[in-house]
XYZ file of C-alpha atoms in Angstrom:
713
model
C 16.149 -18.194 22.989
C 13.750 -20.893 24.688
C 11.905 -17.902 26.292
C 11.050 -15.525 23.705
C 8.611 -16.759 21.245
C 9.245 -17.338 17.585
C 5.566 -16.614 16.521
C 3.211 -14.230 17.755
C -0.458 -13.838 16.870
C -2.028 -10.102 16.109
C -3.924 -10.423 19.452
C -1.177 -11.170 21.598
C 0.847 -8.019 20.163
C 0.549 -4.167 21.346
C 2.640 -1.353 20.388
C 5.012 -1.740 23.257
C 6.297 -5.142 21.685
C 8.407 -3.118 18.748
C 11.562 -4.468 19.596
C 10.130 -8.137 19.170
C 7.935 -7.483 16.401
C 9.167 -4.255 14.679
C 7.201 -1.286 13.984
C 4.578 -2.559 11.413
C 3.391 -5.917 13.292
C 3.280 -3.810 16.642
C 0.836 -1.726 15.020
C -1.230 -4.121 13.401
C -1.657 -6.182 16.659
C -2.166 -2.762 18.709
C -5.038 -1.940 16.338
C -6.546 -5.781 16.203
C -6.373 -5.666 20.168
C -7.718 -2.433 20.894
C -9.433 -0.806 17.929
C -11.547 -3.557 16.425
C -13.870 -3.299 19.409
C -14.503 0.404 17.852
C -15.704 -1.334 14.623
C -12.352 -0.939 12.816
C -11.603 -3.613 10.570
C -8.202 -5.418 10.540
C -7.010 -8.651 8.986
C -5.775 -11.313 10.710
C -2.538 -12.909 11.257
C 0.689 -13.602 13.048
C 4.185 -12.186 13.073
C 7.446 -14.163 12.734
C 9.282 -12.337 15.631
C 12.747 -10.565 15.519
C 13.671 -13.350 17.379
C 13.089 -15.615 15.063
C 15.175 -13.638 12.555
C 18.071 -13.260 15.196
C 17.614 -17.195 15.418
C 18.309 -17.713 11.777
C 21.514 -15.764 11.481
C 22.957 -17.457 14.445
C 22.062 -21.094 13.156
C 23.602 -20.169 9.751
C 26.490 -18.516 11.737
C 26.130 -15.258 9.578
C 26.935 -12.356 12.000
C 30.885 -12.251 10.919
C 30.438 -13.041 7.238
C 27.826 -9.766 7.177
C 30.017 -7.667 9.058
C 32.747 -8.643 6.942
C 31.004 -7.678 3.621
C 30.011 -4.433 4.916
C 33.313 -3.775 6.262
C 34.940 -0.009 4.749
C 31.386 0.619 3.291
C 31.100 3.967 1.353
C 27.111 4.306 0.816
C 27.870 7.544 -1.410
C 29.792 4.765 -3.843
C 26.660 3.213 -5.182
C 28.511 0.771 -7.115
C 30.273 -0.380 -4.056
C 26.832 -0.302 -2.324
C 25.117 -2.352 -4.833
C 28.162 -4.848 -4.659
C 28.609 -5.467 -0.768
C 24.170 -5.350 -0.696
C 23.701 -7.948 -2.943
C 26.725 -10.193 -1.382
C 24.876 -10.080 1.837
C 21.278 -10.838 0.643
C 22.869 -13.734 -1.177
C 24.148 -14.839 2.276
C 20.709 -14.620 3.814
C 18.997 -16.353 0.588
C 21.392 -19.260 0.435
C 20.879 -20.389 3.856
C 18.771 -22.934 5.319
C 15.861 -21.904 7.282
C 16.262 -23.887 10.807
C 14.066 -26.928 10.974
C 12.563 -25.526 14.230
C 11.592 -22.057 13.034
C 10.100 -23.720 9.595
C 7.792 -26.155 11.877
C 6.903 -23.042 13.722
C 5.758 -20.791 10.588
C 4.110 -23.664 8.872
C 1.645 -24.635 11.919
C 0.776 -20.711 12.275
C -0.221 -20.705 8.315
C -2.201 -24.255 8.910
C -3.818 -22.442 11.660
C -4.777 -19.411 9.375
C -6.044 -22.144 6.927
C -8.543 -23.334 9.669
C -9.964 -19.807 9.797
C -9.616 -18.664 6.349
C -9.869 -21.848 4.272
C -7.041 -24.274 2.567
C -3.936 -22.321 1.250
C -5.362 -18.594 2.058
C -3.842 -15.750 0.431
C -1.427 -13.967 2.721
C 0.707 -10.595 2.338
C 4.303 -11.655 3.752
C 5.487 -7.861 5.221
C 8.803 -6.895 6.656
C 8.538 -5.109 9.809
C 11.890 -3.811 11.101
C 12.704 -3.162 14.802
C 13.607 0.521 13.933
C 10.674 0.999 11.323
C 7.787 3.093 11.857
C 9.081 5.522 14.809
C 8.539 8.948 14.540
C 11.729 10.200 13.450
C 12.703 7.485 11.688
C 10.705 6.572 8.312
C 11.979 3.387 6.855
C 9.750 4.336 4.045
C 9.261 0.629 2.168
C 12.683 -0.176 2.754
C 11.957 -3.646 3.397
C 10.206 -5.921 1.160
C 6.405 -6.761 0.773
C 5.064 -10.138 -0.942
C 1.346 -10.104 -2.038
C -0.896 -12.999 -2.707
C 1.752 -15.470 -1.160
C -0.104 -19.362 -1.363
C 0.718 -22.367 0.428
C 3.058 -23.358 3.226
C 6.506 -23.628 1.174
C 6.005 -20.225 -0.659
C 5.303 -18.500 2.771
C 8.361 -19.579 4.051
C 10.487 -18.805 0.596
C 9.640 -15.180 0.956
C 9.616 -14.879 4.920
C 13.051 -15.754 4.226
C 13.582 -13.116 1.259
C 11.899 -10.418 3.808
C 15.095 -11.134 6.193
C 17.361 -10.474 3.336
C 15.467 -7.240 2.538
C 16.919 -5.943 5.659
C 19.951 -5.339 3.854
C 18.659 -3.988 0.873
C 20.940 -1.260 -0.912
C 18.135 1.660 0.205
C 17.731 0.174 3.788
C 22.086 -0.543 4.137
C 22.117 3.391 2.863
C 19.574 4.708 5.170
C 20.828 3.347 8.747
C 24.336 4.828 7.640
C 22.485 7.935 7.452
C 20.199 7.847 10.414
C 23.139 6.616 12.581
C 21.350 3.154 13.044
C 23.616 0.375 13.907
C 23.162 -2.648 11.329
C 23.229 -4.894 14.212
C 20.872 -3.273 16.355
C 17.929 -3.545 13.668
C 16.185 -6.488 13.398
C 13.620 -7.943 11.174
C 10.309 -9.340 11.671
C 7.602 -10.439 9.420
C 4.329 -9.991 9.133
C 1.805 -12.983 7.639
C -1.292 -11.234 7.049
C -4.928 -12.309 5.360
C -4.908 -10.324 1.862
C -7.861 -8.147 1.279
C -8.953 -8.613 -1.957
C -8.288 -5.200 -3.219
C -7.286 -6.303 -6.385
C -11.188 -6.284 -7.573
C -11.568 -3.103 -5.535
C -9.579 -0.322 -4.528
C -6.860 0.772 -1.661
C -4.783 3.784 -0.900
C -3.214 6.027 1.827
C -4.467 8.658 4.338
C -2.819 10.892 6.138
C -4.782 12.632 9.445
C -3.479 15.906 8.314
C -2.392 17.486 5.359
C 0.818 16.281 4.113
C 2.075 19.665 2.092
C 1.245 22.140 4.838
C 1.149 20.186 8.086
C -2.516 21.477 8.877
C -3.838 18.876 11.590
C -7.724 19.434 11.051
C -8.041 17.196 7.752
C -8.051 13.730 7.026
C -6.087 13.583 3.407
C -6.943 10.377 1.580
C -5.721 9.064 -1.745
C -7.054 5.830 -3.572
C -6.370 3.846 -6.881
C -8.032 0.493 -8.407
C -6.235 -2.387 -7.472
C -3.524 -3.601 -4.904
C -1.962 -0.783 -2.750
C 1.301 -1.269 -3.569
C 1.037 1.462 -6.995
C -0.350 3.966 -4.939
C 2.711 3.916 -2.436
C 4.895 3.334 -5.296
C 3.624 6.383 -7.093
C 2.745 4.176 -10.354
C -0.447 5.809 -10.375
C -1.894 9.030 -9.965
C -4.713 8.123 -7.690
C -8.038 9.737 -6.697
C -7.608 12.227 -3.666
C -10.336 13.376 -0.673
C -9.899 15.542 2.445
C -12.060 15.594 4.978
C -12.430 18.152 8.010
C -12.569 16.656 11.377
C -13.896 18.971 13.741
C -17.488 18.911 11.811
C -16.969 15.363 11.333
C -16.772 14.489 14.676
C -20.094 16.392 15.158
C -22.206 14.279 12.572
C -21.979 16.586 9.702
C -20.531 14.911 6.099
C -17.650 17.740 5.272
C -16.021 16.238 2.652
C -14.110 19.501 1.622
C -12.814 18.152 -1.787
C -12.896 15.207 -4.471
C -10.193 15.241 -7.259
C -10.529 12.501 -10.013
C -7.069 11.075 -10.388
C -5.906 9.285 -13.963
C -5.742 5.798 -12.429
C -4.589 4.253 -15.553
C -3.277 0.921 -14.486
C -3.856 -1.625 -11.878
C -2.242 -4.421 -9.716
C -4.397 -7.606 -9.401
C -3.881 -11.204 -8.786
C -1.748 -13.160 -11.062
C -2.711 -16.575 -12.595
C 0.366 -18.552 -10.585
C 2.695 -18.875 -7.694
C 5.222 -17.986 -10.522
C 3.117 -14.648 -11.354
C 1.442 -13.601 -8.172
C 0.614 -10.368 -9.163
C -0.064 -8.646 -12.765
C -0.687 -5.468 -14.085
C -3.578 -4.674 -16.137
C -4.779 -1.439 -17.868
C -8.172 0.302 -16.242
C -11.096 0.812 -18.261
C -12.330 4.012 -19.264
C -15.293 3.531 -16.616
C -12.765 3.007 -14.120
C -10.663 5.825 -15.004
C -13.940 8.267 -14.818
C -15.199 6.860 -11.583
C -13.736 7.659 -8.169
C -12.389 4.305 -6.132
C -14.668 5.519 -2.835
C -18.206 6.583 -2.568
C -18.877 9.202 -0.265
C -19.926 7.205 2.521
C -17.036 4.870 2.283
C -14.590 8.407 2.252
C -16.383 9.281 5.395
C -16.223 5.882 7.159
C -12.422 6.178 6.448
C -11.858 9.292 7.968
C -13.871 8.350 11.052
C -11.061 5.681 11.313
C -8.466 7.752 10.988
C -9.723 9.843 13.675
C -9.969 7.074 15.905
C -6.604 5.648 15.111
C -5.083 9.295 15.718
C -6.857 9.457 18.811
C -5.796 6.282 19.972
C -1.848 7.177 19.216
C -2.048 10.664 20.137
C -0.165 11.748 17.108
C -0.479 12.075 13.553
C -0.763 8.978 11.318
C 0.185 7.570 8.110
C -2.447 4.957 7.082
C -2.868 2.673 4.549
C -6.680 1.218 3.753
C -8.171 -1.136 1.291
C -11.198 -2.517 0.183
C -12.283 -6.241 -0.084
C -13.215 -7.213 -3.333
C -17.017 -6.092 -4.672
C -19.065 -8.149 -1.699
C -20.758 -10.092 -4.362
C -18.181 -12.375 -6.261
C -14.925 -11.879 -4.419
C -14.498 -10.874 -0.642
C -16.691 -8.758 1.929
C -16.936 -5.493 -0.110
C -15.800 -3.872 3.315
C -13.186 -1.665 4.437
C -10.106 -2.622 6.155
C -6.938 -0.851 7.776
C -3.762 -2.963 6.913
C -1.275 -0.488 8.379
C -0.513 2.283 10.653
C 2.275 4.077 11.356
C 3.498 7.864 12.969
C 3.526 10.398 10.293
C 7.334 11.666 10.567
C 7.916 15.107 8.462
C 5.498 17.392 10.717
C 5.700 15.275 13.508
C 9.079 17.039 14.234
C 8.991 19.787 12.119
C 9.968 23.326 13.842
C 6.641 25.311 13.698
C 8.134 28.676 15.300
C 9.056 29.684 11.561
C 7.469 30.311 8.446
C 9.313 30.377 4.993
C 8.359 32.108 2.280
C 9.972 31.401 -1.118
C 9.530 33.789 -4.028
C 10.523 33.678 -7.786
C 12.072 36.963 -8.955
C 11.608 36.321 -12.480
C 10.236 34.113 -15.180
C 10.835 31.397 -17.567
C 9.044 28.921 -19.621
C 7.001 26.195 -18.607
C 8.090 22.904 -19.515
C 5.404 20.779 -17.456
C 3.046 21.182 -14.312
C 2.184 18.601 -11.709
C 1.318 17.953 -8.190
C 3.441 20.218 -5.767
C 5.373 18.510 -2.883
C 6.430 21.378 -0.157
C 6.414 24.769 -0.735
C 10.325 25.860 -1.856
C 12.215 26.365 -4.959
C 14.973 24.346 -6.198
C 17.080 24.253 -9.006
C 20.215 23.098 -10.945
C 21.088 20.758 -14.022
C 18.498 18.464 -14.691
C 19.332 14.852 -14.680
C 16.996 12.335 -16.384
C 17.126 8.988 -15.472
C 14.806 6.480 -16.686
C 16.032 3.164 -15.033
C 17.320 2.847 -11.300
C 20.489 1.107 -12.908
C 22.008 4.562 -13.980
C 21.765 6.181 -10.716
C 25.511 5.993 -10.464
C 25.350 8.904 -13.245
C 23.762 11.139 -10.856
C 25.799 14.309 -9.805
C 25.404 16.026 -6.045
C 22.878 19.109 -6.555
C 21.343 18.114 -9.892
C 17.893 17.847 -10.562
C 16.607 14.375 -10.659
C 13.982 14.124 -13.230
C 12.891 10.601 -13.633
C 9.480 8.145 -14.115
C 8.933 7.602 -10.580
C 11.194 6.345 -7.835
C 11.046 3.531 -5.289
C 13.197 2.759 -2.448
C 15.948 1.510 -4.656
C 16.352 5.496 -5.882
C 16.953 6.818 -2.051
C 21.085 6.864 -2.041
C 20.720 9.394 -4.606
C 18.094 10.993 -3.893
C 19.500 12.844 -0.833
C 21.942 14.485 -3.082
C 19.164 16.217 -5.551
C 18.176 19.664 -5.130
C 14.803 18.588 -6.507
C 12.957 15.711 -7.831
C 10.364 15.749 -10.601
C 8.453 12.411 -11.721
C 5.873 11.593 -14.795
C 3.970 9.430 -12.226
C 2.417 9.187 -8.673
C 0.404 11.486 -6.362
C 0.993 13.104 -3.297
C 1.305 10.117 -0.914
C 3.756 8.198 -3.424
C 7.390 7.434 -2.356
C 9.134 9.939 -4.210
C 6.459 12.764 -2.176
C 7.187 10.946 1.163
C 11.064 10.915 0.834
C 11.211 14.525 -0.595
C 9.210 16.057 2.426
C 11.509 13.931 4.815
C 14.678 15.558 3.230
C 12.883 19.042 2.933
C 13.518 19.618 -0.765
C 11.154 20.591 -3.629
C 9.475 17.742 -5.534
C 6.692 17.765 -8.082
C 4.676 14.281 -9.018
C 2.484 13.269 -11.812
C 3.673 15.355 -14.371
C 2.761 12.625 -16.738
C 5.741 14.172 -19.518
C 8.711 15.490 -17.513
C 11.122 12.707 -18.848
C 10.033 13.867 -22.185
C 10.522 17.623 -21.904
C 13.112 17.799 -19.796
C 16.634 17.053 -21.002
C 19.962 15.937 -19.350
C 22.416 19.033 -18.830
C 19.444 21.698 -18.855
C 19.372 24.199 -16.285
C 15.750 24.284 -14.778
C 13.724 25.797 -11.608
C 11.267 23.610 -9.841
C 8.775 25.905 -8.401
C 6.685 24.639 -5.615
C 5.555 27.942 -4.366
C 2.102 28.248 -6.339
C -0.345 26.092 -4.273
C -1.023 22.849 -5.026
C 0.189 23.154 -8.857
C 3.948 22.596 -9.051
C 6.202 24.075 -12.092
C 8.756 22.791 -13.915
C 10.776 26.065 -15.550
C 13.413 26.247 -17.916
C 16.433 28.123 -16.599
C 17.875 29.160 -13.676
C 15.334 31.563 -12.239
C 16.469 33.791 -9.264
C 14.638 33.533 -6.007
C 14.213 34.758 -2.705
C 13.854 33.412 0.917
C 12.166 35.225 3.635
C 12.051 33.680 7.434
C 9.575 34.767 9.610
C 9.711 34.085 13.392
C 5.926 33.684 13.689
C 6.713 33.968 18.183
C 8.400 37.550 17.447
C 5.470 39.044 15.423
C 3.788 42.031 17.471
C 0.220 41.693 18.808
C -2.130 44.262 17.289
C -5.142 45.795 18.463
C -6.865 45.940 15.149
C -8.062 42.518 14.151
C -6.179 41.577 10.956
C -8.245 39.144 8.296
C -6.765 38.085 5.375
C -7.833 37.936 1.817
C -7.957 34.604 0.440
C -9.085 33.220 -2.980
C -6.802 30.424 -3.854
C -8.463 27.233 -1.940
C -5.320 25.044 -2.249
C -3.353 27.850 -0.599
C -5.590 28.231 2.693
C -4.267 25.272 4.626
C -0.885 27.033 4.742
C -1.949 30.645 4.920
C -4.892 29.546 7.797
C -1.521 28.976 9.891
C -0.127 32.737 9.541
C -1.021 34.518 12.728
C -4.642 36.025 11.707
C -8.398 37.252 12.796
C -9.924 34.998 9.819
C -10.718 35.949 6.359
C -12.172 39.052 5.709
C -12.750 38.515 1.935
C -12.847 35.405 0.411
C -13.565 35.402 -3.283
C -15.613 33.049 -5.302
C -13.718 34.097 -9.112
C -10.771 31.997 -8.590
C -12.670 29.070 -7.425
C -15.535 29.561 -10.656
C -12.701 30.194 -12.959
C -10.303 27.790 -12.173
C -11.896 24.643 -10.839
C -15.087 25.124 -12.522
C -14.228 26.813 -15.700
C -18.203 26.313 -16.854
C -20.800 28.901 -17.527
C -23.434 27.777 -14.915
C -26.381 28.488 -17.462
C -24.406 25.737 -19.799
C -24.448 23.371 -17.620
C -27.765 24.048 -16.490
C -29.192 23.681 -19.883
C -26.824 20.876 -21.044
C -29.413 18.469 -22.237
C -30.608 21.303 -24.598
C -27.492 22.007 -26.064
C -26.945 18.473 -26.535
C -29.784 18.265 -28.803
C -28.223 21.398 -30.500
C -25.359 19.360 -31.330
C -26.047 17.518 -34.214
C -26.714 20.749 -36.376
C -23.724 22.902 -34.692
C -20.285 22.376 -35.137
C -19.295 24.890 -32.772
C -21.951 23.522 -29.948
C -20.661 19.887 -30.312
C -17.333 20.985 -29.571
C -18.625 22.888 -26.584
C -20.523 19.687 -25.580
C -17.756 17.378 -25.539
C -15.531 19.782 -23.328
C -18.284 20.305 -20.770
C -18.421 16.077 -20.770
C -15.132 16.003 -20.486
C -14.693 17.991 -17.341
C -17.888 16.861 -15.722
C -17.945 13.266 -16.526
C -18.602 11.948 -12.805
C -21.778 13.873 -13.137
C -25.326 13.138 -14.679
C -26.887 16.257 -13.678
C -24.102 18.549 -14.595
C -25.538 21.655 -12.173
C -24.379 19.667 -9.304
C -21.032 19.614 -10.779
C -21.059 23.622 -10.409
C -22.433 23.005 -6.955
C -20.230 20.741 -5.711
C -17.306 22.226 -6.827
C -18.039 25.753 -5.320
C -18.991 24.157 -2.258
C -15.603 22.182 -1.793
C -13.610 25.362 -2.569
C -15.611 27.512 -0.197
C -15.515 24.561 2.636
C -11.741 24.274 1.964
C -11.083 28.027 2.735
C -13.570 27.673 5.786
C -12.283 24.985 7.241
C -8.443 26.119 7.122
C -9.439 29.261 9.384
C -12.618 27.339 11.095
C -13.824 28.571 13.797
C -12.768 32.472 12.673
C -15.258 34.012 10.223
C -14.826 33.662 6.877
C -16.593 36.226 4.792
C -17.226 34.938 1.472
C -18.257 37.307 -1.348
C -21.083 36.146 -4.092
C -19.767 35.836 -7.497
C -18.777 39.168 -9.072
C -17.647 38.165 -12.407
C -18.485 41.200 -15.250
C -20.406 40.116 -18.635
C -16.767 40.101 -20.616
C -15.430 37.965 -17.658
C -18.571 35.633 -17.768
C -18.285 35.305 -21.639
C -14.702 33.866 -21.111
C -16.108 30.555 -19.190
C -16.854 27.479 -21.520
C -20.247 28.051 -22.857
C -19.900 31.497 -21.789
C -20.816 33.413 -24.998
C -24.282 31.780 -25.694
C -25.458 33.642 -22.508
C -23.856 36.980 -22.040
C -24.377 40.290 -23.636
C -21.935 42.469 -25.218
C -21.360 45.533 -22.776
C -19.747 48.601 -23.719
C -19.023 49.487 -20.118
C -18.952 46.084 -18.248
C -17.590 47.623 -14.744
C -21.026 49.501 -14.165
C -23.011 47.239 -16.341
C -24.894 43.625 -15.528
C -22.856 42.483 -12.097
C -23.340 41.550 -8.791
C -26.919 42.196 -7.309
C -28.603 42.918 -10.410
C -27.776 39.905 -11.940
C -28.829 37.872 -8.861
C -32.650 38.738 -9.428
C -32.695 39.058 -12.904
C -34.814 35.975 -14.501
C -32.399 35.474 -17.379
C -29.651 34.539 -14.406
C -31.581 33.781 -11.605
C -31.200 29.459 -12.236
C -27.388 30.206 -11.919
C -27.521 32.148 -8.660
C -29.521 29.704 -7.420
C -26.899 27.051 -7.583
C -24.171 29.467 -5.669
C -26.894 29.577 -2.682
C -27.135 26.059 -2.600
C -23.325 25.742 -2.935
C -22.881 27.773 0.322
C -25.754 26.535 1.885
C -24.249 22.799 1.480
C -21.123 24.504 3.216
C -23.229 25.682 6.377
C -25.949 22.839 6.421
C -24.173 19.786 5.417
C -20.632 20.271 6.192
C -21.249 22.773 9.330
C -19.152 25.381 8.118
C -21.079 28.069 10.018
C -18.207 30.148 10.000
C -19.120 31.454 6.756
C -21.160 34.705 6.363
C -22.353 35.718 2.941
C -21.278 38.886 1.247
C -23.424 40.498 -1.515
C -21.290 42.695 -4.258
C -22.006 45.676 -6.245
C -25.562 46.471 -4.411
C -27.198 49.785 -5.988
C -30.112 50.102 -3.717
C -31.482 48.993 -0.384
C -34.301 47.550 -2.827
C -31.794 45.482 -4.823
C -30.389 44.077 -1.620
C -34.088 43.004 -0.019
C -34.570 41.026 -3.492
C -31.225 39.640 -3.453
C -32.140 38.166 0.500
C -35.461 37.208 -0.711
C -33.827 34.827 -3.311
C -31.150 33.490 -1.043
C -33.672 32.097 1.212
C -35.699 30.754 -1.498
C -32.436 28.570 -2.145
C -31.507 27.978 1.540
C -29.829 30.619 2.701
C -31.813 32.568 5.236
C -31.081 35.383 7.093
C -30.423 34.506 11.075
C -31.245 30.809 10.515
C -27.971 28.660 12.023
C -26.467 32.359 12.730
C -26.253 33.157 8.920
C -25.234 36.778 8.563
C -25.383 38.808 5.474
C -22.966 41.790 4.292
C -22.896 43.942 1.451
C -19.399 45.181 -0.114
C -19.294 48.938 0.307
C -18.027 49.793 -3.157
C -20.657 52.542 -4.889
C -21.552 56.078 -3.911
C -25.118 54.896 -3.110
C -23.727 52.679 -0.929
C -22.111 55.490 1.461
C -25.416 57.874 1.152
C -27.710 55.469 1.715
C -25.250 53.532 4.413
C -28.511 53.853 7.206
C -30.978 52.246 4.628
C -28.459 49.317 3.744
C -27.773 48.907 7.552
C -31.266 48.092 8.195
C -31.211 45.433 5.992
C -27.845 43.838 6.216
C -25.445 42.406 9.299
C -22.543 44.199 7.935
C -20.217 46.103 5.415
C -16.736 45.462 3.909
C -14.791 48.673 2.109
C -14.554 47.445 -1.120
């Protein structure tokens, strides 16, 4: 014991020190030592080493007592597991902290106080020696204690962390993964708190967690301390950033989705209650937790961390207060660990799950994975009821934490009311390879124990809980055995949420990316209603129908003062997501080709669309774009595509004009496009025309003089 330290500071620790300080501390030390010089902020602190844990166990003669308590354990017997786990934890909690160890911990805490002031607030975090290895995600299996103040409290919670090496879920996990309980040790991080209780925090991955697409940084965040994002107690905001063009200096935020963020975890008022939950304000719920500059900065840091470690990473971030009343207002990285699902996944095979029937949709949420699972529902609202769960059932609950893991591995699928795609339920489901839907809000209310249900995660981002056992099939494709073709095979893509997965199927780019799905599903509002929103507001006081329309538009666009910007941003994000998934291959984007009856179905559309007897050959395609009545709306489309190419750097986007009756129409549209930022030839921009009406064939040579290519429609 004498030759190995009981305490090590972050600037003394490197990634190779996992046997001494565990995965979390080794990573914190590595980042503090190597990456702060590259501009990444990491809060300072120290590690109570695994040697200190061994010393604690030896001095209290606990080895044999723990072995005896766990002898003959059956982890599938939940009652037996709970009883023995509690027995071991009590042995550790009631043991005496050895004076030598206590002195060293107190001395280190007092040294932190010299840096940060008397009784600094710290996080006391477990760091197991087998934790955060690329093939063993001990997701939240040991405890973390936040806002701990004073030497006495630090000692108390270090001992609680020691005991958490034997939580029920940690015992169960080690048994399942084949780890010996006595070859895994616990180190503890004592780290200065980041005041995210007065700002925001969250999790980010250096790949897409669902498809494994490696060219994005996926960021989630919510108000308050980060525990609620990890636990899945909130539905967080979500952001995607494209790595290749970010490195070139562009600002490629591919997607921004507002989460409900109903509650937040903040500092309590005493050491007895160090943390408390409060409801978020309406303003907080309707605001993103990060500015665009902060999103891009986190993504840049994520790339630096990923390149340093040489593998995809799972990273926790926090913002230090508002920078005025509390904290510095700066961003910090508080943890980085290897991503454990896609890092070890076999990429040779592509599985496609397909439903062969239909069922009543009970609820929807965020899909985790792309599989289908089914069985009898088991609704459990509290962890005390997990012993009722039977293998093969569908677990339906409010949210999960690591205490649920002993039954999660027996489930055919998991559905939760709360949580985002980086919460505990999502992480564990991915690792187990079972379908999961999170953030449904109502699953526990609409499903009843015993009813037969199907969990469908095949529809992209949206997961559906369906009534009944719907037949389905699984097609497994060996990508290495697919034949090489002389003809280039391009894909048709319209749904951005499916693009990351589709881009990994062998392809030569996108021959047709339709805007209609993005406008219909992501926007859902007629562009002229957004442009004329202030005018509509004035009419609302005397017209009930318009008043209702104004309320609906306001609800969908609450984060935007200028409502037209909502259209530009959402359209740009949808197109950019598709373009990024196939980058640098060509992506041919067809400008909107809604007919008048389809435009009329959008919110507010009835105010701006004529009634046509035959919309198929009516006011559509090119003839719309240069019409003074519609040109302001077309301008928004052009601005969105210009943003994708010029601000996000996705110059693989080519633009295609649909339903162009004459070369003269084509010239008019090209002039208008240039007026709004899309100049043919600039930055390599090519403009195609859709060949879909007789004149396109009869006048092909004339069309060829003004366009860069044709697509047979």
